[in-house]
Short mmCIF file of C-alpha atoms in Angstrom, two decimals:
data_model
loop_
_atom_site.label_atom_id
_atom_site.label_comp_id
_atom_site.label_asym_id
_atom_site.label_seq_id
_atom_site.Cartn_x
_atom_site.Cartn_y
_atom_site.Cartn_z
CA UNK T 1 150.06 -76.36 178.42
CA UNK T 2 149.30 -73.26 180.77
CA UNK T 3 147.80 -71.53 177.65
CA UNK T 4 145.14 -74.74 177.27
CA UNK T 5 145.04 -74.47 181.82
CA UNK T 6 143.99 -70.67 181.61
CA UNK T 7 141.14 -71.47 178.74
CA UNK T 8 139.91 -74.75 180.44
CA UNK T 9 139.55 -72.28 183.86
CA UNK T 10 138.29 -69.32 181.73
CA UNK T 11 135.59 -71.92 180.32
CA UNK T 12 134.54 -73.08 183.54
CA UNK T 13 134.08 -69.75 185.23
CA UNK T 14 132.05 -69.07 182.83
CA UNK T 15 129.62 -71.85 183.24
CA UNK T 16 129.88 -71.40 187.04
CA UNK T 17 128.63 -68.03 186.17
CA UNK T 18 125.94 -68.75 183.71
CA UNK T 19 124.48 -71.56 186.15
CA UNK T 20 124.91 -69.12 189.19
CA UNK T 21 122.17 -67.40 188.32
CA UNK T 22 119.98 -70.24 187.55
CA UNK T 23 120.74 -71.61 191.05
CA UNK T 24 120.45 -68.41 193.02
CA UNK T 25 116.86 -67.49 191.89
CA UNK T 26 116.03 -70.84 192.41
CA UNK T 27 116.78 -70.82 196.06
CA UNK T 28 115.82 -67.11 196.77
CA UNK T 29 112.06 -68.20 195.07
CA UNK T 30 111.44 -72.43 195.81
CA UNK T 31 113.16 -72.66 199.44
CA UNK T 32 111.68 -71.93 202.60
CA UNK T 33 113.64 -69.16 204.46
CA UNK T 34 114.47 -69.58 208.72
CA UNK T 35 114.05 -66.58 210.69
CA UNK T 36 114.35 -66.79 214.22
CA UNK T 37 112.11 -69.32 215.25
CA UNK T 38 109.92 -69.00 212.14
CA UNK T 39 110.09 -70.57 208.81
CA UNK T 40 108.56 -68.66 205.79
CA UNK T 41 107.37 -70.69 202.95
CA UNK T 42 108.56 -70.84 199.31
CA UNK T 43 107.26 -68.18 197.58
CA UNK T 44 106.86 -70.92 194.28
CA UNK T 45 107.34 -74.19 193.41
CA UNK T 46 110.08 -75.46 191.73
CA UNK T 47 108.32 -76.48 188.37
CA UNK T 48 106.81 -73.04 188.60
CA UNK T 49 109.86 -70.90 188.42
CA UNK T 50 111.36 -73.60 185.55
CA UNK T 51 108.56 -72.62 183.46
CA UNK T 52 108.64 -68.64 184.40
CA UNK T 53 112.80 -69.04 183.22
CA UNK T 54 112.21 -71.10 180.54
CA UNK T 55 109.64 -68.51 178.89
CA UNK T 56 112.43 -65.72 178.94
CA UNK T 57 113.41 -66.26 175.56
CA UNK T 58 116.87 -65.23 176.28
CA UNK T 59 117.36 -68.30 178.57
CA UNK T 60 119.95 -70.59 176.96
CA UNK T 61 118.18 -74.27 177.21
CA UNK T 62 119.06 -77.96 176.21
CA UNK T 63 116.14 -79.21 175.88
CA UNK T 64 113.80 -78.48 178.89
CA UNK T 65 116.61 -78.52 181.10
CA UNK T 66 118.08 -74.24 181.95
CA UNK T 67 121.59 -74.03 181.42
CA UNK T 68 121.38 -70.18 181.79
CA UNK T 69 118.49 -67.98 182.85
CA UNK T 70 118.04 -65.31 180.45
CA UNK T 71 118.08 -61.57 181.06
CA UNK T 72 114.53 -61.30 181.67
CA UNK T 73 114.13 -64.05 184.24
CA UNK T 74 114.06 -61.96 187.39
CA UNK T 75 111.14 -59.27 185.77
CA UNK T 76 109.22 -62.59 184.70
CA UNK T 77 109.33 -63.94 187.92
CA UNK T 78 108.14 -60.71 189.89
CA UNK T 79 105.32 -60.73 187.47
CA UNK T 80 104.05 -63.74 188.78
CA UNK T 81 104.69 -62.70 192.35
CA UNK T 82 102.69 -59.27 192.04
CA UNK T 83 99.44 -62.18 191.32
CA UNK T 84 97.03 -60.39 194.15
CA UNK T 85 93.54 -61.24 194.68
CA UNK T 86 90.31 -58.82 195.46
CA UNK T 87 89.63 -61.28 198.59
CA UNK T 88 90.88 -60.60 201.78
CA UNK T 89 94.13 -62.65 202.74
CA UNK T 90 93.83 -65.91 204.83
CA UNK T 91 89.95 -66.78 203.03
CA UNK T 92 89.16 -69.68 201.35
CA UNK T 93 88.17 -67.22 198.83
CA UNK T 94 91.68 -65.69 198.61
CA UNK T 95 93.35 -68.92 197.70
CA UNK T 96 90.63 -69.73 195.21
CA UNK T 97 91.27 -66.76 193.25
CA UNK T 98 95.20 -66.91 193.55
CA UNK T 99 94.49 -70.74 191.92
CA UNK T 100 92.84 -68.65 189.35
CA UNK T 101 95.28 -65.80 188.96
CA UNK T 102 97.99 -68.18 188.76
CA UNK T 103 96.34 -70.73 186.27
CA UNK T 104 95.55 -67.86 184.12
CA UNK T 105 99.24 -66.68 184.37
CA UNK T 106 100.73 -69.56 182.98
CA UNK T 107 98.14 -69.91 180.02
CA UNK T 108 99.28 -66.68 179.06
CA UNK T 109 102.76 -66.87 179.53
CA UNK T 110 103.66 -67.60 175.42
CA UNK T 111 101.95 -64.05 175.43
CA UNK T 112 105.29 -62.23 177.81
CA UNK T 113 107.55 -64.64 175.63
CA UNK T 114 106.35 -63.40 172.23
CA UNK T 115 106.52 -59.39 173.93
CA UNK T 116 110.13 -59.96 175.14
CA UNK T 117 111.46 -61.33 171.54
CA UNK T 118 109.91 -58.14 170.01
CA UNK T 119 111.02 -56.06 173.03
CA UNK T 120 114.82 -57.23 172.83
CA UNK T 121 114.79 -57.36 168.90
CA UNK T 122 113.51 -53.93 168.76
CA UNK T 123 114.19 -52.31 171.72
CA UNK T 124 116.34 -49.55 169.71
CA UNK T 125 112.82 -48.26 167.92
CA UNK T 126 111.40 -48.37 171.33
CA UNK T 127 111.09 -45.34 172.90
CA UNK T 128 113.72 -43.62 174.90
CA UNK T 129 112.12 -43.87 178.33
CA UNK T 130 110.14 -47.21 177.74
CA UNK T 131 113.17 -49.07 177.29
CA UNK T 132 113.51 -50.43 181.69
CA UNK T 133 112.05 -53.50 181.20
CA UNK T 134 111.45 -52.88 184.88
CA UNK T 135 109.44 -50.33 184.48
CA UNK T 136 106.62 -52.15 182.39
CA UNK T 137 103.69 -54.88 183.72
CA UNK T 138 103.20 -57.69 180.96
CA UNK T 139 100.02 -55.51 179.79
CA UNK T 140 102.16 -52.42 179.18
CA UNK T 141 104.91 -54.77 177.88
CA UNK T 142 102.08 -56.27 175.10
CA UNK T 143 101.12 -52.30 174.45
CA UNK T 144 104.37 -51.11 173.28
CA UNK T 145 105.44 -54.51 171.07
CA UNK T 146 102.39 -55.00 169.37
CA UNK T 147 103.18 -52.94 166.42
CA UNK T 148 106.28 -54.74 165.83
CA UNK T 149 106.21 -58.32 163.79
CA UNK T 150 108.00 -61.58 164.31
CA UNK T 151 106.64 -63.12 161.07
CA UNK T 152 107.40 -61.14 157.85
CA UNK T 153 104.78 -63.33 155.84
CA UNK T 154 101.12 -62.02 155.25
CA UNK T 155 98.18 -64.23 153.80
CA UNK T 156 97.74 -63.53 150.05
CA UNK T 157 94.94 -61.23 148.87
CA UNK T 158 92.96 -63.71 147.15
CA UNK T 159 93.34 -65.50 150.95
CA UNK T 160 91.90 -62.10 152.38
CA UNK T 161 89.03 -61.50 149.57
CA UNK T 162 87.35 -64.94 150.27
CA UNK T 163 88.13 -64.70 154.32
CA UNK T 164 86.12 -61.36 154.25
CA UNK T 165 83.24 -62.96 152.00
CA UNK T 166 83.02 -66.45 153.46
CA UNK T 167 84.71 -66.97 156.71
CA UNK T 168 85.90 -70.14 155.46
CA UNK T 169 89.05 -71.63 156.57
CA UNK T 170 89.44 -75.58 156.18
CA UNK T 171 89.00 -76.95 159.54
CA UNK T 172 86.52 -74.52 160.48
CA UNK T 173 82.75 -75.03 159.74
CA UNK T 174 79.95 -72.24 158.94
CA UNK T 175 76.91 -73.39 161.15
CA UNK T 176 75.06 -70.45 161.25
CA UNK T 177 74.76 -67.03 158.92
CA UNK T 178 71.88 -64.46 160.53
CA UNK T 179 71.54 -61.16 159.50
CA UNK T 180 74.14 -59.91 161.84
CA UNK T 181 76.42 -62.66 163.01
CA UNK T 182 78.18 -65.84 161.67
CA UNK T 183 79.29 -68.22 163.48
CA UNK T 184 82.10 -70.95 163.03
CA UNK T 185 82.49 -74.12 164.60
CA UNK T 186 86.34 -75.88 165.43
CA UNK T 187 86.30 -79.23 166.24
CA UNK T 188 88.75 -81.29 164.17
CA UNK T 189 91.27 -81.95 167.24
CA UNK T 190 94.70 -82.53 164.29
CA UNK T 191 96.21 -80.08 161.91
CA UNK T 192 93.71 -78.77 160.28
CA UNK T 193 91.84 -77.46 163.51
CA UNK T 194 94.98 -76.00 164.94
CA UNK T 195 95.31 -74.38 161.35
CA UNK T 196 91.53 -73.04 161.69
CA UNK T 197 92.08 -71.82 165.16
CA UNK T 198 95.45 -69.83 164.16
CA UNK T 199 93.48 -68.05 161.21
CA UNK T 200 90.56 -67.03 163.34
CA UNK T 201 92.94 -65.64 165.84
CA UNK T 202 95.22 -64.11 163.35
CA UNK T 203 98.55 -65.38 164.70
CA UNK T 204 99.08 -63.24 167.92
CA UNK T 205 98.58 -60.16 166.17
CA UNK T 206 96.60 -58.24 168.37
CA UNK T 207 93.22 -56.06 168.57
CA UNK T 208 95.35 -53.25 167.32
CA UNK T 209 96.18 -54.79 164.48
CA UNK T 210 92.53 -55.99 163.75
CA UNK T 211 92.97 -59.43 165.08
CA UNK T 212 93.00 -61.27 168.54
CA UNK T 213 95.02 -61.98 171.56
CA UNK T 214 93.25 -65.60 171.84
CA UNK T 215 95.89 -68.18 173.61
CA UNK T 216 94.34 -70.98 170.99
CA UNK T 217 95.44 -69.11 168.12
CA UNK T 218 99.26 -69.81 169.12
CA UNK T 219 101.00 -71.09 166.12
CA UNK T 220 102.77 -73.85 168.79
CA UNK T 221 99.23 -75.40 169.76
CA UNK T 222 99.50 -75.88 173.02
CA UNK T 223 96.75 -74.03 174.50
CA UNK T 224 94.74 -74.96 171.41
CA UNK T 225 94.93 -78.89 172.11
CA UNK T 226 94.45 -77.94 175.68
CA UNK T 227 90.95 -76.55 174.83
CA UNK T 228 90.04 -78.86 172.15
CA UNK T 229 90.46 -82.05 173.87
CA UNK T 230 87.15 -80.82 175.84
CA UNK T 231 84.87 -79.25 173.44
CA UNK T 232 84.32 -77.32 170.16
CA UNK T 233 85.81 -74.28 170.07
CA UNK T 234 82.94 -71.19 167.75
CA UNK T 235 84.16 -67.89 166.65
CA UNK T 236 81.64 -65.57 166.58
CA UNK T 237 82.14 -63.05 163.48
CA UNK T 238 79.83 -59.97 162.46
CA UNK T 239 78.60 -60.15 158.61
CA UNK T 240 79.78 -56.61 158.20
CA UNK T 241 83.72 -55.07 158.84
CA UNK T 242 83.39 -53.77 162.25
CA UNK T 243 86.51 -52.04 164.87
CA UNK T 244 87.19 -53.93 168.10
CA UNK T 245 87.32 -49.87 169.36
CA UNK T 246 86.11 -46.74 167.42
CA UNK T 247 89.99 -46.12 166.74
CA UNK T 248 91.18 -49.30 165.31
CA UNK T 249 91.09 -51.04 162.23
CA UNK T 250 87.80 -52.72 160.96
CA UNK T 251 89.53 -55.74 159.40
CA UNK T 252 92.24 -58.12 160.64
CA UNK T 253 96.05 -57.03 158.81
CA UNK T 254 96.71 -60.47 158.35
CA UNK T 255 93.56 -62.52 158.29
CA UNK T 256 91.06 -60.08 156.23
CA UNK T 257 88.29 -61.05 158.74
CA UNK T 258 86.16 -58.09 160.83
CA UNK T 259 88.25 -57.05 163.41
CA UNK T 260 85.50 -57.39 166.18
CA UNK T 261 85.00 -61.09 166.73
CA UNK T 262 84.43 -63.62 169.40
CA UNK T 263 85.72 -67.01 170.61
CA UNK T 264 83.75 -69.16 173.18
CA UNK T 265 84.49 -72.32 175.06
CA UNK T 266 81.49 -73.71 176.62
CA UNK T 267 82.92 -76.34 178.80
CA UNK T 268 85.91 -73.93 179.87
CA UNK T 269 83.23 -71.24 180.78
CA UNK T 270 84.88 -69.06 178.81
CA UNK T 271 83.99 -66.16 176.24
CA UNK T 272 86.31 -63.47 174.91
CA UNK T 273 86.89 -60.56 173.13
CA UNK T 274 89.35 -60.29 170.77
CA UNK T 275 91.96 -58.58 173.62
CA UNK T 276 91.45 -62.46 175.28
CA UNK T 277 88.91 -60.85 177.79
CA UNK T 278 85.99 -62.25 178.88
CA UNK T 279 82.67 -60.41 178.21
CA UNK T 280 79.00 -60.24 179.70
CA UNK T 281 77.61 -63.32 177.76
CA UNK T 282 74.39 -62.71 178.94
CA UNK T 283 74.35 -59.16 177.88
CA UNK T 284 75.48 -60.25 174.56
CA UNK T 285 73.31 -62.92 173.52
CA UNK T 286 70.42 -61.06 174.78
CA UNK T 287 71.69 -57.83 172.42
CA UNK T 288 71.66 -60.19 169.82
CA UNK T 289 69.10 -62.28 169.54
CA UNK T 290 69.79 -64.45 166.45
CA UNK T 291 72.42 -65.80 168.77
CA UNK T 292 70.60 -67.13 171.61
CA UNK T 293 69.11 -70.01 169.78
CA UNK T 294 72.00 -71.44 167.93
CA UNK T 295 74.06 -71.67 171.50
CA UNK T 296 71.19 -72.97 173.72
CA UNK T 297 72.19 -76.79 173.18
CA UNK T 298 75.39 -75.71 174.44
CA UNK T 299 74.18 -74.12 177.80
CA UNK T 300 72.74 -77.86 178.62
CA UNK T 301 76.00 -79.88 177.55
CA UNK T 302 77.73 -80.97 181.00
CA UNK T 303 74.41 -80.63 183.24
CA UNK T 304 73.33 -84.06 182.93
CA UNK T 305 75.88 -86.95 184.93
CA UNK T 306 77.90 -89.96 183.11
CA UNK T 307 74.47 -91.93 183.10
CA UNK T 308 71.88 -89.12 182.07
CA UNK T 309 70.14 -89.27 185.29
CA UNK T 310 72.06 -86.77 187.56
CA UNK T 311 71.95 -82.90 187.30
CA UNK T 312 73.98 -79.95 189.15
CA UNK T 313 73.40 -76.42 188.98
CA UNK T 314 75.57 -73.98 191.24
CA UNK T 315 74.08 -70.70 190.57
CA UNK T 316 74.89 -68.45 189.22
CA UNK T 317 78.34 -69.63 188.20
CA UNK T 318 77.87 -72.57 185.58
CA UNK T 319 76.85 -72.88 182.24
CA UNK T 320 73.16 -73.98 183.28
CA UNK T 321 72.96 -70.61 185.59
CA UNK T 322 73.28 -68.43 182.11
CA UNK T 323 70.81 -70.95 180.42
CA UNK T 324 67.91 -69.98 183.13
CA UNK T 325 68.98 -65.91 182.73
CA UNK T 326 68.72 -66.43 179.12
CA UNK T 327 65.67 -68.87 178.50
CA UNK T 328 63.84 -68.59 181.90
CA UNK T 329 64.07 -71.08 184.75
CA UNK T 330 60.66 -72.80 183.44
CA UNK T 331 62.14 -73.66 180.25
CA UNK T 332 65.23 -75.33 182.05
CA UNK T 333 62.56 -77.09 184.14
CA UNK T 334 61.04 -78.86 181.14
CA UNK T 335 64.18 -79.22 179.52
CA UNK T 336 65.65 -82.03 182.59
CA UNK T 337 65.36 -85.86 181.73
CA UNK T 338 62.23 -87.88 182.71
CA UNK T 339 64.39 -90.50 184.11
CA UNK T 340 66.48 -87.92 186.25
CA UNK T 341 67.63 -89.77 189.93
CA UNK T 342 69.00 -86.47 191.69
CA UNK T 343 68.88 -82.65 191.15
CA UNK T 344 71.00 -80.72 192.84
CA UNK T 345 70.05 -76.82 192.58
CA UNK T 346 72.62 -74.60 194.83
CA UNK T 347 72.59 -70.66 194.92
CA UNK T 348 76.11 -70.29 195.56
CA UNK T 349 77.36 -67.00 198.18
CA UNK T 350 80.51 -65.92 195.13
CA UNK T 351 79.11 -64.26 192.28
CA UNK T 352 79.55 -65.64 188.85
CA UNK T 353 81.33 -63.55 185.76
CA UNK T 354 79.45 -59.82 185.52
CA UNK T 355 76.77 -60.89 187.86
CA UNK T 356 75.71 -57.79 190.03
CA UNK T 357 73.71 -58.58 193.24
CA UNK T 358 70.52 -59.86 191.33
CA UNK T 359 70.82 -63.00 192.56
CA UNK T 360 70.19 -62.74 195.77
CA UNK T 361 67.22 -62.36 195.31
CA UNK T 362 66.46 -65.57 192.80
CA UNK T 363 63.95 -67.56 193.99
CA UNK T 364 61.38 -69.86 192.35
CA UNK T 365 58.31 -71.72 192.85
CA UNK T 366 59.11 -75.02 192.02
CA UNK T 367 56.74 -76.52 188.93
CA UNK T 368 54.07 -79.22 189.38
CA UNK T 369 55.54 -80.90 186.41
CA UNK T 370 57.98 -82.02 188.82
CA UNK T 371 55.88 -85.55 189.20
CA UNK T 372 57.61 -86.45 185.75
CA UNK T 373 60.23 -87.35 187.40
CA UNK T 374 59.44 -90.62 188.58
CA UNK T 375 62.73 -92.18 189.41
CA UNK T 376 63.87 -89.15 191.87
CA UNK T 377 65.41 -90.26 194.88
CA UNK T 378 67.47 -87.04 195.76
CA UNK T 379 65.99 -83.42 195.30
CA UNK T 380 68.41 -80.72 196.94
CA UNK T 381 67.25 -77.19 196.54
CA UNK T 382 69.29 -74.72 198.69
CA UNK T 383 68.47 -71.05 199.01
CA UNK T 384 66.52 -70.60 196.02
CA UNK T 385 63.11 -72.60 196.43
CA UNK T 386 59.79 -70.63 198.34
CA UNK T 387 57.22 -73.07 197.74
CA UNK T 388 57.29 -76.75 196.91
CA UNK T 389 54.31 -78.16 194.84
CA UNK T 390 51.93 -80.77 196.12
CA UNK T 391 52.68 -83.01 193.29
CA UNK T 392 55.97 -83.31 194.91
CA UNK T 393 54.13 -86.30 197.08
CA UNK T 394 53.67 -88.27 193.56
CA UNK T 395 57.77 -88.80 194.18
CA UNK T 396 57.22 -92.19 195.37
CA UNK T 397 61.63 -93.13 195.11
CA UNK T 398 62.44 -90.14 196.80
CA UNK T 399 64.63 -90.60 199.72
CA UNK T 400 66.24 -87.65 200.34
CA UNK T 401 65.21 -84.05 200.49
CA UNK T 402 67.21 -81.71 201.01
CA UNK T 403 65.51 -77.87 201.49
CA UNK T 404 68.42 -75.73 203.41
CA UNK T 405 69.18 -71.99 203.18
CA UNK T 406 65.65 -71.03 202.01
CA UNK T 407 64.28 -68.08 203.95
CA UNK T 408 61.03 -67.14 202.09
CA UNK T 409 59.74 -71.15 202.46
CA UNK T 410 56.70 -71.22 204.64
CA UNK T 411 55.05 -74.36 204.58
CA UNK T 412 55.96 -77.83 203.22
CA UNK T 413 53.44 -79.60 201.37
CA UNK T 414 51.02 -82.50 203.45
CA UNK T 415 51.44 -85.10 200.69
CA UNK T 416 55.12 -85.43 201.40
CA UNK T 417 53.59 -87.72 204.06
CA UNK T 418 52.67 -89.98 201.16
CA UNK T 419 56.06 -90.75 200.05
CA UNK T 420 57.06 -94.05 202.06
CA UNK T 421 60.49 -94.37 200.52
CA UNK T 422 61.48 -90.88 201.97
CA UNK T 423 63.90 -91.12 205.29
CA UNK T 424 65.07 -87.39 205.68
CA UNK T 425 63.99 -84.12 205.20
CA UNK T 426 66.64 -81.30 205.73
CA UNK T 427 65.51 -77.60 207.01
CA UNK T 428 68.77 -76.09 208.36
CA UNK T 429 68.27 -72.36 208.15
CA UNK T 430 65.05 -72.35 206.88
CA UNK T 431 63.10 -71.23 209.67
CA UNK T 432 60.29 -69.56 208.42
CA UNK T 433 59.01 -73.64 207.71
CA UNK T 434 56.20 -74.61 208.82
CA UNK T 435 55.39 -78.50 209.02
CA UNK T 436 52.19 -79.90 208.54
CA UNK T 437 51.15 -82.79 211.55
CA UNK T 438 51.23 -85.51 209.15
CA UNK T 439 54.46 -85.45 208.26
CA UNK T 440 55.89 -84.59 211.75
CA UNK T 441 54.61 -87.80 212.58
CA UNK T 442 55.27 -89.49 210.01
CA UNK T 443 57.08 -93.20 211.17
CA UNK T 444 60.57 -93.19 210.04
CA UNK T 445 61.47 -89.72 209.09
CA UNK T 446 63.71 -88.03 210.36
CA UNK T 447 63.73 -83.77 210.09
CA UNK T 448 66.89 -82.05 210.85
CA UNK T 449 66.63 -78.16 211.88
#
């Protein structure tokens, strides 16, 4: 009977223990901590450091529910914590790119999970003095594990002959074969797209190994559904073997394919390299022609509203931004509805991906094929407009017009005194304006300054 006693207690220190640990990082990281009369906040929220735990995969689970954090719970966790911004602390910039840093973290969390399993499976091959866990970032971490496999299988060499000559993978469509570039299309949202996405990727394997980094490429599909649910995924593949970097391989070790490749996401905003990074797509597409026109339907997907008769362009940060640095803001112009209600057109003050400071000085002269649009009752053009057409006073719904932020506007036009529907014109901070008698008098209108 004392025998059974002394297990029983030997069995329940132990889980006392295994859930101390659990419990202590979650109130030294999700509780507020008093000192003196102030209270510091949380440094995370509780779901956040459940996920963080449950990606160590040392962490003994039931389920989704911890019953021990793993070994590499506390280095996980000060990963996340080192998140730190370019902007200065306290901005509403600052906690826009934390949201950022953070989201980002997460998405690539299965990539510090499939590091550690190689990490503690081979740490004894590892060398000597890169063996501290604490001594690595999750970049360095990814460095020294990706020559190490998980997954002893490799696709057949018939599999890698027609790969290297086709591209074909079932759930994955050839759209387009140039001279230089083909380029596959992912759609199917089941299996068989997951399947496609995992081939293009090549399984986690890496650029060193010839393949890609790409989150929807994760054998466990997550990310992949995540992505697919809003748009096609393309994979952007050179016709001849090519190296992601003049060292490296020219073809994928697993999937056959050229080891420099691309993946983009239009309604994401997102297109990256094969280390999952995201590249100058308007550098790209203007290197390589043959490119430009199979994407452009793409760069106008998401511009028009739920009805087809709203558009909204924040330059230069959207999709429609790259569309005008690729194709010209004249051909973006034409390429608006006839029946369009509202336009908004904002140059925004943060930069978009690889812009430079270019855009400050984007401005336009707004077309006279703007009295197409006939049903227009909302025109806002802020800080990139310098001269507004005449033909603007054949807007006979407009209502609102909306002109702020635009230094190099001198004049607006006289006919806007013909439009009898109109109620305001807006002109903060453009002061350079100057506005013609007849429509400072006209009856009705009212001009804010």
């Amino acid at each position: 009977m004392k025998k059974n006693k002394m297990k029983f207690s030997g069995l329940l220190k132990g889980l006392i223990v295994e859930q101390g640990r659990y419990e202590i990082l979650k109130k030294t990281y999700t509780q507020p901590k008093k000192k003196g009369d102030k209270v510091k906040p949380a440094r995370m929220k509780p779901e956040q450091l459940d996920t963080i735990i449950l990606a160590d995969p040392t962490t003994r689970r039931d389920g989704d529910k911890i019953k021990k954090a793993g070994t590499y719970s506390p280095w996980l966790l000060k990963q996340f914590l080192r998140l730190e911004p370019e902007a200065d602390y306290g901005t509403p910039q600052f906690k826009e790119e934390m949201t950022e840093l953070q989201r980002l973290f997460f998405e690539d969390l299965y990539k510090s999970t499939d590091a550690l399993k190689k990490f503690d499976r081979f740490k004894g091959q590892i060398e000597q003095d890169k063996r501290d866990i604490n001594k690595h970032s999750i970049e360095s971490l990814i460095d020294i594990t990706m020559d190490f496999s998980l997954d002893k299988t490799k696709a057949t060499k018939d599999e890698k002959k027609a790969a290297a000559t086709s591209y074909k993978h079932p759930g994955g469509d050839v759209i387009f074969r140039g001279s230089d570039w083909t380029v596959v299309k992912i759609e199917d949202q089941g299996k068989l797209g997951q399947d496609a996405a995992c081939f293009y990727g090549g399984h986690h394997l890496y650029s060193a190994k010839g393949e890609s980094g790409w989150c929807t490429s994760s054998p466990g599909g997550s990310m992949f559904r995540h992505y697919i649910k809003d748009g096609p995924l393309y994979v952007i593949i050179p016709n001849e073997a090519k190296s992601f970097r003049s060292d490296d391989m020219k073809v994928g070790q697993k999937t056959g394919l050229p080891a420099l490749r691309y993946q983009f996401h239009f309604p994401s905003n997102q297109f990256m390299d094969p280390d999952d990074r995201q590249i100058d797509l308007i550098k790209f597409l203007n290197e390589n022609p043959e490119l430009k026109e199979v994407f452009k339907p793409e760069f106008m997907k998401g511009l028009i509203g739920t009805e087809g008769t709203s558009v909204s362009v924040e330059y230069p940060r959207d999709s429609a931004s790259k569309f005008i640095a690729l194709y010209g803001f004249d051909e973006f112009f034409e390429s608006l509805p006839d029946n369009l209600e509202r336009l908004d057109f904002v140059k925004s003050s943060n930069r978009g991906y690889g812009s430079k400071d270019k855009n400050e000085d984007f401005a336009v002269e707004l077309p006279s094929s703007i009295r197409r649009f006939k049903n227009l009752n909302a025109l806002h053009l802020e800080g990139i407009v310098n001269k507004l057409p005449e033909e603007i006073g054949e807007l006979k719904e407009l209502v609102f017009l909306s002109i702020p932020n635009n230094p190099n506007l001198i004049e607006l036009p006289k006919e806007i005194s013909k439009l009898d529907k109109l109620q305001v014109v807006n002109l903060k901070n453009s002061n350079n304006v100057k506005i013609p008698d007849e429509v400072e008098m006209k009856k009705g209108l009212h001009i804010f300054r």
